[in-house]
């Protein structure tokens, strides 16, 4: 059935129609859409109009186009969070009704790099604990984590009983994280991380880099977390000042 004409651009109507068909189950997650020729004919629009709509849908991560294969409906993220909310990965997984788990890959003590000394405001002889983990949800790998923390805060190392670093710091060092300064970067296929997270070659990653501080503005730990973009989505509420 072709879309109905209204005052908006045709490609916007196509976007709404495809979104509606996905939401109502006409097209299911990971299902291949009809060819451009067939879909344009069904909707009663030109292929140029359809391509513009598909371009926008791909930017919104609703579909994924695989060169030489076709266009597929992307899986909906299982975990969502406002980026303005400082929530541990453990809590994000729990809030989605899944069971959090951790695969500890390695831990080592290192001398701080120049970047570490700048971030932590520490001395060259201060030791850094580097922890490499994979976070799981119901046993499925969803986040790859690299965490750096001054050894003085966790002299006994991380407790395997408490999967959250927030909990480890609270229990061992009596330190509670008050806020973090974060940066998000999109990333395509990663030679090491993507296979660990069992990602398809087309699945992008969201890299969240955060420096965590306590209530006294003291830097406590630095994390680099690689999230599967098909499992996690982040949003932020922006306000205008003066209103």
PDB file of N, CA and C in Angstrom, residues 90 100-108 129-136 141 143-147 149 154 156-168 172 192 196:
ATOM      1  N   UNK A  90      26.552  -2.241  36.070  1.00  0.00           N
ATOM      2  CA  UNK A  90      25.803  -3.243  36.841  1.00  0.00           C
ATOM      3  C   UNK A  90      24.361  -2.810  37.025  1.00  0.00           C
ATOM      4  N   UNK A 100      23.339  -9.187  35.840  1.00  0.00           N
ATOM      5  CA  UNK A 100      24.689  -8.755  35.478  1.00  0.00           C
ATOM      6  C   UNK A 100      25.735  -9.803  35.857  1.00  0.00           C
ATOM      7  N   UNK A 101      26.758  -9.879  35.061  1.00  0.00           N
ATOM      8  CA  UNK A 101      27.866 -10.783  35.344  1.00  0.00           C
ATOM      9  C   UNK A 101      29.164 -10.157  34.876  1.00  0.00           C
ATOM     10  N   UNK A 102      30.266 -10.736  35.293  1.00  0.00           N
ATOM     11  CA  UNK A 102      31.574 -10.198  34.937  1.00  0.00           C
ATOM     12  C   UNK A 102      32.529 -11.327  34.580  1.00  0.00           C
ATOM     13  N   UNK A 103      33.245 -11.147  33.491  1.00  0.00           N
ATOM     14  CA  UNK A 103      34.355 -12.027  33.142  1.00  0.00           C
ATOM     15  C   UNK A 103      35.628 -11.208  33.344  1.00  0.00           C
ATOM     16  N   UNK A 104      36.413 -11.580  34.340  1.00  0.00           N
ATOM     17  CA  UNK A 104      37.662 -10.867  34.609  1.00  0.00           C
ATOM     18  C   UNK A 104      38.745 -11.409  33.685  1.00  0.00           C
ATOM     19  N   UNK A 105      39.275 -10.547  32.831  1.00  0.00           N
ATOM     20  CA  UNK A 105      40.286 -10.968  31.869  1.00  0.00           C
ATOM     21  C   UNK A 105      41.697 -10.814  32.417  1.00  0.00           C
ATOM     22  N   UNK A 106      41.959  -9.703  33.083  1.00  0.00           N
ATOM     23  CA  UNK A 106      43.303  -9.490  33.624  1.00  0.00           C
ATOM     24  C   UNK A 106      43.296  -8.313  34.586  1.00  0.00           C
ATOM     25  N   UNK A 107      44.315  -8.273  35.422  1.00  0.00           N
ATOM     26  CA  UNK A 107      44.578  -7.102  36.267  1.00  0.00           C
ATOM     27  C   UNK A 107      46.085  -7.011  36.449  1.00  0.00           C
ATOM     28  N   UNK A 108      46.583  -5.806  36.430  1.00  0.00           N
ATOM     29  CA  UNK A 108      48.028  -5.604  36.559  1.00  0.00           C
ATOM     30  C   UNK A 108      48.302  -4.260  37.196  1.00  0.00           C
ATOM     31  N   UNK A 129      46.384   0.557  39.179  1.00  0.00           N
ATOM     32  CA  UNK A 129      45.810  -0.770  38.967  1.00  0.00           C
ATOM     33  C   UNK A 129      44.979  -0.730  37.690  1.00  0.00           C
ATOM     34  N   UNK A 130      45.336  -1.583  36.721  1.00  0.00           N
ATOM     35  CA  UNK A 130      44.607  -1.683  35.456  1.00  0.00           C
ATOM     36  C   UNK A 130      43.781  -2.962  35.474  1.00  0.00           C
ATOM     37  N   UNK A 131      42.476  -2.817  35.294  1.00  0.00           N
ATOM     38  CA  UNK A 131      41.550  -3.956  35.342  1.00  0.00           C
ATOM     39  C   UNK A 131      40.868  -4.093  33.990  1.00  0.00           C
ATOM     40  N   UNK A 132      40.911  -5.291  33.436  1.00  0.00           N
ATOM     41  CA  UNK A 132      40.292  -5.576  32.141  1.00  0.00           C
ATOM     42  C   UNK A 132      39.164  -6.584  32.365  1.00  0.00           C
ATOM     43  N   UNK A 133      37.939  -6.177  31.999  1.00  0.00           N
ATOM     44  CA  UNK A 133      36.776  -7.027  32.259  1.00  0.00           C
ATOM     45  C   UNK A 133      35.817  -7.004  31.080  1.00  0.00           C
ATOM     46  N   UNK A 134      34.961  -8.026  31.042  1.00  0.00           N
ATOM     47  CA  UNK A 134      33.824  -8.043  30.131  1.00  0.00           C
ATOM     48  C   UNK A 134      32.578  -8.140  30.993  1.00  0.00           C
ATOM     49  N   UNK A 135      31.646  -7.212  30.799  1.00  0.00           N
ATOM     50  CA  UNK A 135      30.387  -7.251  31.534  1.00  0.00           C
ATOM     51  C   UNK A 135      29.357  -8.005  30.708  1.00  0.00           C
ATOM     52  N   UNK A 136      28.594  -8.848  31.380  1.00  0.00           N
ATOM     53  CA  UNK A 136      27.604  -9.670  30.693  1.00  0.00           C
ATOM     54  C   UNK A 136      26.201  -9.392  31.228  1.00  0.00           C
ATOM     55  N   UNK A 141      27.927 -11.292  26.504  1.00  0.00           N
ATOM     56  CA  UNK A 141      28.862 -10.163  26.617  1.00  0.00           C
ATOM     57  C   UNK A 141      28.307  -8.908  25.961  1.00  0.00           C
ATOM     58  N   UNK A 143      29.549  -5.375  27.289  1.00  0.00           N
ATOM     59  CA  UNK A 143      30.441  -4.233  27.499  1.00  0.00           C
ATOM     60  C   UNK A 143      31.852  -4.736  27.793  1.00  0.00           C
ATOM     61  N   UNK A 144      32.832  -4.122  27.141  1.00  0.00           N
ATOM     62  CA  UNK A 144      34.242  -4.399  27.428  1.00  0.00           C
ATOM     63  C   UNK A 144      34.773  -3.205  28.216  1.00  0.00           C
ATOM     64  N   UNK A 145      35.399  -3.462  29.361  1.00  0.00           N
ATOM     65  CA  UNK A 145      35.794  -2.394  30.279  1.00  0.00           C
ATOM     66  C   UNK A 145      37.286  -2.410  30.562  1.00  0.00           C
ATOM     67  N   UNK A 146      37.884  -1.242  30.475  1.00  0.00           N
ATOM     68  CA  UNK A 146      39.251  -1.024  30.939  1.00  0.00           C
ATOM     69  C   UNK A 146      39.179   0.062  32.003  1.00  0.00           C
ATOM     70  N   UNK A 147      39.581  -0.281  33.226  1.00  0.00           N
ATOM     71  CA  UNK A 147      39.505   0.672  34.333  1.00  0.00           C
ATOM     72  C   UNK A 147      40.881   0.893  34.939  1.00  0.00           C
ATOM     73  N   UNK A 149      42.761   2.723  38.243  1.00  0.00           N
ATOM     74  CA  UNK A 149      42.491   3.280  39.558  1.00  0.00           C
ATOM     75  C   UNK A 149      43.781   3.306  40.358  1.00  0.00           C
ATOM     76  N   UNK A 154      42.528   0.760  46.278  1.00  0.00           N
ATOM     77  CA  UNK A 154      42.214  -0.668  46.335  1.00  0.00           C
ATOM     78  C   UNK A 154      43.506  -1.462  46.536  1.00  0.00           C
ATOM     79  N   UNK A 156      44.152  -4.074  48.123  1.00  0.00           N
ATOM     80  CA  UNK A 156      43.967  -5.527  48.058  1.00  0.00           C
ATOM     81  C   UNK A 156      43.483  -5.977  46.683  1.00  0.00           C
ATOM     82  N   UNK A 157      43.394  -5.047  45.753  1.00  0.00           N
ATOM     83  CA  UNK A 157      42.867  -5.391  44.441  1.00  0.00           C
ATOM     84  C   UNK A 157      41.346  -5.389  44.452  1.00  0.00           C
ATOM     85  N   UNK A 158      40.757  -5.722  43.334  1.00  0.00           N
ATOM     86  CA  UNK A 158      39.300  -5.711  43.223  1.00  0.00           C
ATOM     87  C   UNK A 158      38.711  -6.977  43.827  1.00  0.00           C
ATOM     88  N   UNK A 159      37.606  -6.823  44.511  1.00  0.00           N
ATOM     89  CA  UNK A 159      36.903  -7.964  45.088  1.00  0.00           C
ATOM     90  C   UNK A 159      36.005  -8.596  44.033  1.00  0.00           C
ATOM     91  N   UNK A 160      36.165  -9.894  43.820  1.00  0.00           N
ATOM     92  CA  UNK A 160      35.365 -10.572  42.811  1.00  0.00           C
ATOM     93  C   UNK A 160      33.931 -10.794  43.274  1.00  0.00           C
ATOM     94  N   UNK A 161      33.673 -10.572  44.550  1.00  0.00           N
ATOM     95  CA  UNK A 161      32.308 -10.724  45.063  1.00  0.00           C
ATOM     96  C   UNK A 161      31.435  -9.540  44.648  1.00  0.00           C
ATOM     97  N   UNK A 162      32.065  -8.383  44.476  1.00  0.00           N
ATOM     98  CA  UNK A 162      31.340  -7.167  44.108  1.00  0.00           C
ATOM     99  C   UNK A 162      31.760  -6.774  42.694  1.00  0.00           C
ATOM    100  N   UNK A 163      30.852  -6.924  41.738  1.00  0.00           N
ATOM    101  CA  UNK A 163      31.196  -6.707  40.339  1.00  0.00           C
ATOM    102  C   UNK A 163      31.337  -5.232  39.991  1.00  0.00           C
ATOM    103  N   UNK A 164      30.663  -4.366  40.720  1.00  0.00           N
ATOM    104  CA  UNK A 164      30.709  -2.942  40.437  1.00  0.00           C
ATOM    105  C   UNK A 164      31.920  -2.303  41.113  1.00  0.00           C
ATOM    106  N   UNK A 165      32.648  -1.478  40.354  1.00  0.00           N
ATOM    107  CA  UNK A 165      33.757  -0.739  40.951  1.00  0.00           C
ATOM    108  C   UNK A 165      33.250   0.241  41.999  1.00  0.00           C
ATOM    109  N   UNK A 166      32.036   0.777  41.768  1.00  0.00           N
ATOM    110  CA  UNK A 166      31.452   1.676  42.754  1.00  0.00           C
ATOM    111  C   UNK A 166      31.329   0.961  44.105  1.00  0.00           C
ATOM    112  N   UNK A 167      30.873  -0.294  44.071  1.00  0.00           N
ATOM    113  CA  UNK A 167      30.718  -1.065  45.302  1.00  0.00           C
ATOM    114  C   UNK A 167      32.076  -1.388  45.920  1.00  0.00           C
ATOM    115  N   UNK A 168      33.049  -1.740  45.086  1.00  0.00           N
ATOM    116  CA  UNK A 168      34.393  -2.026  45.585  1.00  0.00           C
ATOM    117  C   UNK A 168      34.982  -0.825  46.312  1.00  0.00           C
ATOM    118  N   UNK A 172      35.775  -1.010  50.261  1.00  0.00           N
ATOM    119  CA  UNK A 172      37.189  -1.101  50.633  1.00  0.00           C
ATOM    120  C   UNK A 172      37.794   0.235  51.048  1.00  0.00           C
ATOM    121  N   UNK A 192      40.234  -6.090  18.479  1.00  0.00           N
ATOM    122  CA  UNK A 192      40.257  -6.859  19.733  1.00  0.00           C
ATOM    123  C   UNK A 192      38.880  -6.928  20.378  1.00  0.00           C
ATOM    124  N   UNK A 196      35.526 -10.042  21.108  1.00  0.00           N
ATOM    125  CA  UNK A 196      35.253 -10.355  22.513  1.00  0.00           C
ATOM    126  C   UNK A 196      33.769 -10.179  22.823  1.00  0.00           C
TER     127      UNK A 196
END
